[in-house]
Tab-separated table of N, CA and C in Angstrom:
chain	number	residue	atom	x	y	z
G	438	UNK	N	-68.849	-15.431	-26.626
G	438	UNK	CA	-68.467	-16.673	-27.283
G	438	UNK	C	-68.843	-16.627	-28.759
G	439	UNK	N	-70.376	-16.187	-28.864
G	439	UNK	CA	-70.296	-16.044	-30.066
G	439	UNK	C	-69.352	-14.961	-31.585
G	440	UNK	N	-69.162	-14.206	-30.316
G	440	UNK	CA	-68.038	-12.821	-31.174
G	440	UNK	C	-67.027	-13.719	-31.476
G	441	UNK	N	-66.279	-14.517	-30.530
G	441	UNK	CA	-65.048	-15.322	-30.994
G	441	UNK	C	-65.092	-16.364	-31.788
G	442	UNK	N	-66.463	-16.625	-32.011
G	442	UNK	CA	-66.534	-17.944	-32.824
G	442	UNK	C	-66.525	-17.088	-34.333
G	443	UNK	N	-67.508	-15.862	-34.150
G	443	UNK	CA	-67.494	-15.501	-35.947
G	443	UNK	C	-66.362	-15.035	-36.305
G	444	UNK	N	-65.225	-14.350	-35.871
G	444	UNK	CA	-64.336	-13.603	-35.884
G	444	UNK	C	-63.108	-14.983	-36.411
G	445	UNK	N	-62.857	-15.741	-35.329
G	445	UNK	CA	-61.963	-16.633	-35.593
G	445	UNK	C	-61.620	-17.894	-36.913
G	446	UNK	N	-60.533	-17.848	-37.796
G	446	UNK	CA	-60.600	-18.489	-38.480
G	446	UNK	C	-60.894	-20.357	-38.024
G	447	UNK	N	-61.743	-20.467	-39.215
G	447	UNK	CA	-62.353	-21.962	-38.596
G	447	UNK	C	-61.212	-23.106	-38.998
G	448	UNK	N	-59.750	-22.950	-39.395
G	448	UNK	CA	-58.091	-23.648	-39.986
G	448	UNK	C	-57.626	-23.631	-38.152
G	449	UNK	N	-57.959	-22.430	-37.579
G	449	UNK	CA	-57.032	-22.475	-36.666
G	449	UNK	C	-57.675	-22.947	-35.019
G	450	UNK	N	-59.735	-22.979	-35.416
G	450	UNK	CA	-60.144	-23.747	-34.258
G	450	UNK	C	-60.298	-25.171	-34.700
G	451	UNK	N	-60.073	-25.929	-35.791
G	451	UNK	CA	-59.847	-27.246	-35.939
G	451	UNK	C	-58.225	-27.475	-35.326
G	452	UNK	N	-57.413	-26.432	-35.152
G	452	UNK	CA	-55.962	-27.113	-34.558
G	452	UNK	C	-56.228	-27.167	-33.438
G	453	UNK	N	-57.272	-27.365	-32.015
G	453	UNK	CA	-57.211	-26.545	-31.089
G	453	UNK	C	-57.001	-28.400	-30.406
G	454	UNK	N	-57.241	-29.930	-31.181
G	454	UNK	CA	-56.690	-30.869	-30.071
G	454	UNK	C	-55.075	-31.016	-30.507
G	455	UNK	N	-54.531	-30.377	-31.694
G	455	UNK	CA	-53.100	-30.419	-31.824
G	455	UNK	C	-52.607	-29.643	-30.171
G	456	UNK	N	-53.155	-28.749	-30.180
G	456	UNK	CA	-52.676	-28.221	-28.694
G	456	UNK	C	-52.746	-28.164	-27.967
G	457	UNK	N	-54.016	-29.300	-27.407
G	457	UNK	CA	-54.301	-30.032	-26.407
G	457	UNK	C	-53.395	-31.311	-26.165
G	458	UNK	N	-53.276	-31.949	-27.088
G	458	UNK	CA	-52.262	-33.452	-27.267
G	458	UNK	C	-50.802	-32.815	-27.172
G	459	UNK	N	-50.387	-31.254	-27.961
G	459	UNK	CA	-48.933	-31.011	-27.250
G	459	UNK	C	-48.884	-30.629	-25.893
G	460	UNK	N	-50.057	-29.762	-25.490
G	460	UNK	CA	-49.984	-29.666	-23.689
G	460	UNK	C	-49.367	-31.038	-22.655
G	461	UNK	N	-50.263	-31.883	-23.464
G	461	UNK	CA	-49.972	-33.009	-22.143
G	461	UNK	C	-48.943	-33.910	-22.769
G	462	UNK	N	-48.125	-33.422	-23.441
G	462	UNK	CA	-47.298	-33.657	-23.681
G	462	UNK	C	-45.773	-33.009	-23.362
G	463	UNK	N	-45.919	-32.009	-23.023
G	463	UNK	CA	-45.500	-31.019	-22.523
G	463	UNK	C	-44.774	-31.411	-20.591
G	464	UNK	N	-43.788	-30.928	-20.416
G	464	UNK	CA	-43.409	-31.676	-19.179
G	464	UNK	C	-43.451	-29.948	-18.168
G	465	UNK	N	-44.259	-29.591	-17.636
G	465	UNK	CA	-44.169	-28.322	-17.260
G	465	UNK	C	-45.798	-27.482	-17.451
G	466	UNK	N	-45.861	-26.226	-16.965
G	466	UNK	CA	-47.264	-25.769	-16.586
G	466	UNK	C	-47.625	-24.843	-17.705
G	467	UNK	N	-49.144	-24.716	-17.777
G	467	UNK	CA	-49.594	-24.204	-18.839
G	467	UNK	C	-48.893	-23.470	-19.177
G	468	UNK	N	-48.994	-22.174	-18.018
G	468	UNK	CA	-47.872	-20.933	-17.980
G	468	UNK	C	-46.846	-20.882	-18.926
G	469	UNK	N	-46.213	-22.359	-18.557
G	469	UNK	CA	-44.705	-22.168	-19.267
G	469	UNK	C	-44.673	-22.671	-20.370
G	470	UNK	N	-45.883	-23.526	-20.841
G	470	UNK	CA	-46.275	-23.945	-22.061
G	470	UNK	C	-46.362	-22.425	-23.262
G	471	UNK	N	-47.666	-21.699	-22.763
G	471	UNK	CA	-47.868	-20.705	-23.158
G	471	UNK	C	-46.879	-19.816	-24.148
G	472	UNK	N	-45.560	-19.313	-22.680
G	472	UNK	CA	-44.353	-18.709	-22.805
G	472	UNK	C	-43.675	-19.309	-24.114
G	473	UNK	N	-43.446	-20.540	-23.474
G	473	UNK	CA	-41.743	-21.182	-24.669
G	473	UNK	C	-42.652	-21.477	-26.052
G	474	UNK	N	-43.830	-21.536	-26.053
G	474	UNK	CA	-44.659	-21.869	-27.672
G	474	UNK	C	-45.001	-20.381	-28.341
G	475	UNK	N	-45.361	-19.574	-27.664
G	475	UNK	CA	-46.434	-18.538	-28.087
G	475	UNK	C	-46.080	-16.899	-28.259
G	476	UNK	N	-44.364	-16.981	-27.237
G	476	UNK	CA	-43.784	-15.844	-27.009
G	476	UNK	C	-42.069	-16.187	-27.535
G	477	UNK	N	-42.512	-15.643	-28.890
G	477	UNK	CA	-40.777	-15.485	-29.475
G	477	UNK	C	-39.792	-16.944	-29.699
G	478	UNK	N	-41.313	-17.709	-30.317
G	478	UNK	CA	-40.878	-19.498	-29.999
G	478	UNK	C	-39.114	-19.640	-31.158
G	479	UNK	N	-38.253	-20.296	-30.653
G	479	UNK	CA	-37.449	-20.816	-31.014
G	479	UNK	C	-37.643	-22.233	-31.829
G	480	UNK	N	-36.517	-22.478	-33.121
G	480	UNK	CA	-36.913	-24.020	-33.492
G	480	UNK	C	-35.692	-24.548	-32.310
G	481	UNK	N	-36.987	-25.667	-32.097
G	481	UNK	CA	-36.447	-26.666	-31.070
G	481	UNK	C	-36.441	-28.646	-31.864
G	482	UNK	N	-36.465	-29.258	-31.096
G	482	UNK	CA	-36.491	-30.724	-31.607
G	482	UNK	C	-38.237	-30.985	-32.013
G	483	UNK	N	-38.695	-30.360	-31.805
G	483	UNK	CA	-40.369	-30.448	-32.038
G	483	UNK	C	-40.860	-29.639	-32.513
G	484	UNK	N	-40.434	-29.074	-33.755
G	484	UNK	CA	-40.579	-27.578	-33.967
G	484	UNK	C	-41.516	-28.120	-35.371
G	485	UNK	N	-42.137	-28.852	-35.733
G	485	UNK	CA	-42.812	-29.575	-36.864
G	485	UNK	C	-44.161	-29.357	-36.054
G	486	UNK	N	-44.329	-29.958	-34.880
G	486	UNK	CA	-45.193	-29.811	-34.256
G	486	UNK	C	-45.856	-28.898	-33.286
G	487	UNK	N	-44.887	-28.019	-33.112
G	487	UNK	CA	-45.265	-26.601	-32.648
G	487	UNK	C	-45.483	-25.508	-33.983
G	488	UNK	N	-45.492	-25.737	-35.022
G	488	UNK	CA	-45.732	-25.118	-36.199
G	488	UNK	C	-47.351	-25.206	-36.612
G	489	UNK	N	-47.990	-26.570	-36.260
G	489	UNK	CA	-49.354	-26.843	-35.913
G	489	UNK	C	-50.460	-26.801	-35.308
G	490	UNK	N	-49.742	-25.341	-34.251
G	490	UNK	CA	-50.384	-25.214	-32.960
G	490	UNK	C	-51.211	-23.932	-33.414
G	491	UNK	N	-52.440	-24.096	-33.211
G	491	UNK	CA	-53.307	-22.300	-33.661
G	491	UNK	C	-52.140	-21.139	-33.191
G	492	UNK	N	-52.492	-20.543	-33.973
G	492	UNK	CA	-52.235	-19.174	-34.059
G	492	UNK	C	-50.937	-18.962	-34.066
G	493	UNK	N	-49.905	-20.160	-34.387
G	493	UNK	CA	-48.659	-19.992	-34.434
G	493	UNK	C	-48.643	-18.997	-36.090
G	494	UNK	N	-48.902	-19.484	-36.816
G	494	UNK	CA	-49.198	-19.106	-38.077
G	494	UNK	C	-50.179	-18.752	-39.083
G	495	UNK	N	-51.418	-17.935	-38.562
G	495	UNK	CA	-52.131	-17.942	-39.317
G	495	UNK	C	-52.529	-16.857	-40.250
G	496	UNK	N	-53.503	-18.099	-41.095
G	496	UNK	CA	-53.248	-17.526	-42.540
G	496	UNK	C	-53.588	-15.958	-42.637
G	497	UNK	N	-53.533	-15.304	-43.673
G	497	UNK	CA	-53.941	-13.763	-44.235
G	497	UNK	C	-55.066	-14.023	-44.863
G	498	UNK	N	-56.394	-13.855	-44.075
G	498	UNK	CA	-57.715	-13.558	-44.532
G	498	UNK	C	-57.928	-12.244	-45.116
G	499	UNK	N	-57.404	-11.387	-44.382
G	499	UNK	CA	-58.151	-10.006	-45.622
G	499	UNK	C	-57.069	-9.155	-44.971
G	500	UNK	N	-56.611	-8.599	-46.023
G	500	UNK	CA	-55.612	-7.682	-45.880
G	500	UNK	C	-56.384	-6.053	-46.625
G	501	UNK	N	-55.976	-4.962	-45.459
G	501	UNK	CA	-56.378	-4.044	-45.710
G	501	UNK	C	-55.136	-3.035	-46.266
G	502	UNK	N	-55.287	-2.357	-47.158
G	502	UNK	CA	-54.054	-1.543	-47.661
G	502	UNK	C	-54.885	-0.367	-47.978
G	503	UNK	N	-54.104	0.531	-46.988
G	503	UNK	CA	-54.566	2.572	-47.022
G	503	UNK	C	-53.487	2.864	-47.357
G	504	UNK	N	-54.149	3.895	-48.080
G	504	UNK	CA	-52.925	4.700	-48.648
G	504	UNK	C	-53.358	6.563	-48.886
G	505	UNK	N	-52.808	7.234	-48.042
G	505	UNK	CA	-53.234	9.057	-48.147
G	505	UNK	C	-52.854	9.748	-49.390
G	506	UNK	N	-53.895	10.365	-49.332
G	506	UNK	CA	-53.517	10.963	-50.854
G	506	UNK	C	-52.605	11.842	-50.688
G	507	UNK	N	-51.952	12.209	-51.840
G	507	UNK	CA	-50.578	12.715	-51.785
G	507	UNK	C	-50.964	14.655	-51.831
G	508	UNK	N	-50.329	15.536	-51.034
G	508	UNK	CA	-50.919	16.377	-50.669
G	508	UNK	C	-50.230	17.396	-51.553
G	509	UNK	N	-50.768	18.342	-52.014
G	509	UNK	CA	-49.189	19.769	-52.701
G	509	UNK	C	-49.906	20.749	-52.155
G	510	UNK	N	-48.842	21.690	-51.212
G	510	UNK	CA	-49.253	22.614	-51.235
G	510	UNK	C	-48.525	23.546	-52.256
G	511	UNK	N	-49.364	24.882	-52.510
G	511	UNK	CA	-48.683	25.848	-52.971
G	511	UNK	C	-49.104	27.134	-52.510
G	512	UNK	N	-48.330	28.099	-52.753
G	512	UNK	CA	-48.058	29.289	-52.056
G	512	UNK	C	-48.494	30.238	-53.391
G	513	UNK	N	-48.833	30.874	-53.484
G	513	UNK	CA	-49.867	31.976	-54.335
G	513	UNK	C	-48.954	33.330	-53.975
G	514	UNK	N	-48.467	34.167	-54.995
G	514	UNK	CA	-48.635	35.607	-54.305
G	514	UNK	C	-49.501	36.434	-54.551
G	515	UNK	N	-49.816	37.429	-53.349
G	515	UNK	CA	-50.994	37.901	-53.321
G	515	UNK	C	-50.994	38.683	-54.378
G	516	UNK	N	-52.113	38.839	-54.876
G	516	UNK	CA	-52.585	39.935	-55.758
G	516	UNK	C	-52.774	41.464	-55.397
G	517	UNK	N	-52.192	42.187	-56.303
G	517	UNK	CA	-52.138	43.960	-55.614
G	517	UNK	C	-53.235	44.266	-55.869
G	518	UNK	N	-53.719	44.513	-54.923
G	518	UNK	CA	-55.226	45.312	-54.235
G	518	UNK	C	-54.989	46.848	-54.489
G	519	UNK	N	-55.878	47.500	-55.019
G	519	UNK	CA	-55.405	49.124	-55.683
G	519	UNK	C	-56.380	49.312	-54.591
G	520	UNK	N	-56.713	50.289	-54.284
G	520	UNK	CA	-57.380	51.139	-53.084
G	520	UNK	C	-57.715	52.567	-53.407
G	521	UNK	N	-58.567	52.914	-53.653
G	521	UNK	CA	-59.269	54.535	-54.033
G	521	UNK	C	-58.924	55.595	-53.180
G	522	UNK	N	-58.244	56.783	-53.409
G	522	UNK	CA	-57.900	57.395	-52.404
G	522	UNK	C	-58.783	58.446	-52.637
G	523	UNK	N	-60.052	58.291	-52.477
G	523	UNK	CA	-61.468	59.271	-52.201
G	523	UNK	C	-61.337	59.184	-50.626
G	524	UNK	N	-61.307	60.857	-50.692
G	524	UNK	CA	-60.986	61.257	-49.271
G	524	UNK	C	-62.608	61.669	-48.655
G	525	UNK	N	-63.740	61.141	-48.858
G	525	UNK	CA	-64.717	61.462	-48.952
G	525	UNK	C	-65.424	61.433	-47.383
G	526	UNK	N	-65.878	61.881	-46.788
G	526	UNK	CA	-66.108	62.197	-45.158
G	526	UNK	C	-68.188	62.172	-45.255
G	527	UNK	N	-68.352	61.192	-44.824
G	527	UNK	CA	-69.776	60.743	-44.545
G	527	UNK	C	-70.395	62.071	-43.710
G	528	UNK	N	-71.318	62.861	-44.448
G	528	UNK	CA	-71.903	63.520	-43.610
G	528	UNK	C	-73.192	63.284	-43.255
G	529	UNK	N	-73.995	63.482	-42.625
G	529	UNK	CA	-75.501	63.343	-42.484
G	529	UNK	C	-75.939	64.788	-42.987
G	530	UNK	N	-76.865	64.436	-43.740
G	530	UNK	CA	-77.829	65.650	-43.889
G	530	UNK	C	-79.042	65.474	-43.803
G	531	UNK	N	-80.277	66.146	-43.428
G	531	UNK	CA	-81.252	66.335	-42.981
G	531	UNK	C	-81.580	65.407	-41.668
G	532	UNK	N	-80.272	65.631	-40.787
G	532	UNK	CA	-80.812	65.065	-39.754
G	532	UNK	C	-81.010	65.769	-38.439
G	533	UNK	N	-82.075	65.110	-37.585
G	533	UNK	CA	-82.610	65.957	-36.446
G	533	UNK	C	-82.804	65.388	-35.494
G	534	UNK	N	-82.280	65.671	-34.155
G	534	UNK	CA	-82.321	65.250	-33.030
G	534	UNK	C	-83.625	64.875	-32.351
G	535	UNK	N	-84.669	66.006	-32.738
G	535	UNK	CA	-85.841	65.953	-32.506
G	535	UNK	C	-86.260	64.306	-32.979
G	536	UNK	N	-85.543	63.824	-33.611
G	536	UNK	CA	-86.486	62.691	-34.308
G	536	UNK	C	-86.213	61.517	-33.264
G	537	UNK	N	-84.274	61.456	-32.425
G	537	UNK	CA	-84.199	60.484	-31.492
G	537	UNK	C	-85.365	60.761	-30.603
G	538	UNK	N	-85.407	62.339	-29.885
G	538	UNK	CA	-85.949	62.657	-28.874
G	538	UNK	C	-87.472	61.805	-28.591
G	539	UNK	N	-88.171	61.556	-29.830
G	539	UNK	CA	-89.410	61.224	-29.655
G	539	UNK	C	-89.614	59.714	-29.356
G	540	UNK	N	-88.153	59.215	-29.696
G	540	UNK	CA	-88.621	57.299	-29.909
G	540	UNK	C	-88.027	57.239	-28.638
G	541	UNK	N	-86.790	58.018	-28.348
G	541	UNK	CA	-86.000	57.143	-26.960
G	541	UNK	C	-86.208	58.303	-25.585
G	542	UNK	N	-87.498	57.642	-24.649
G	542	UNK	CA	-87.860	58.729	-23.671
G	542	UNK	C	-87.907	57.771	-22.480
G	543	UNK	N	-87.812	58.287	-21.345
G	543	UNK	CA	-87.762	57.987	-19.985
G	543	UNK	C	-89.217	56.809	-19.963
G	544	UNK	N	-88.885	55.708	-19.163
G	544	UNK	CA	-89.990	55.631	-18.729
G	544	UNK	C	-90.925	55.999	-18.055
G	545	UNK	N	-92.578	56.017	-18.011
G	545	UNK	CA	-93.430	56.729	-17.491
G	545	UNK	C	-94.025	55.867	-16.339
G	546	UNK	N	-94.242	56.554	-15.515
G	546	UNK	CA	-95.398	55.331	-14.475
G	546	UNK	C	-96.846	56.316	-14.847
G	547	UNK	N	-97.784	55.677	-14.797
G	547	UNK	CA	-99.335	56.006	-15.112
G	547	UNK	C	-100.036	55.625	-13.782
């Protein structure tokens, strides 16, 4: 109750005995009250007074306006990448097996 009370404009809960006094005025059930006022209302001979009814019309408290920023793409061509044609072949030198042999050994039981 309280969410609907802060939320709701306080123009359109002062109309709320206008639409109590058109209810029972009204020859027919809430239901159909509801319908012919609230859903796609037509002007009729009482249409002064269905104009007074909450939420037929209410006002523009805060209007929000977004707007995306405007995007560009562009397309780049790539740049030529030169590449060294050193045919150069990684060798190892001074290396010795003996040296894995000593770090990577079987486990021992003691």
């Amino acid at each position: 109750m309280i969410y609907v009370l802060a939320t709701t404009n306080m123009a359109e809960v002062l109309k709320v005995p206008v639409f109590i006094e058109h209810l029972m005025e009204y020859e027919g059930t809430f239901a159909e009250f509801m319908v012919e006022h609230y859903d796609n209302h037509k002007e009729d001979s009482d249409w002064d007074t269905d104009q007074k009814l909450p939420f037929i019309n209410p006002p523009v408290v805060l209007m929000i306006h977004a707007q995306l920023p405007q995007t560009i793409f562009t397309i780049e061509k790539p740049r030529e990448i030169i590449i060294s044609q050193n045919n150069s072949i990684y060798q190892e030198k001074g290396f010795s097996s003996l040296f894995l042999s000593r770090i990577f050994q079987p486990p021992r039981f003691s």
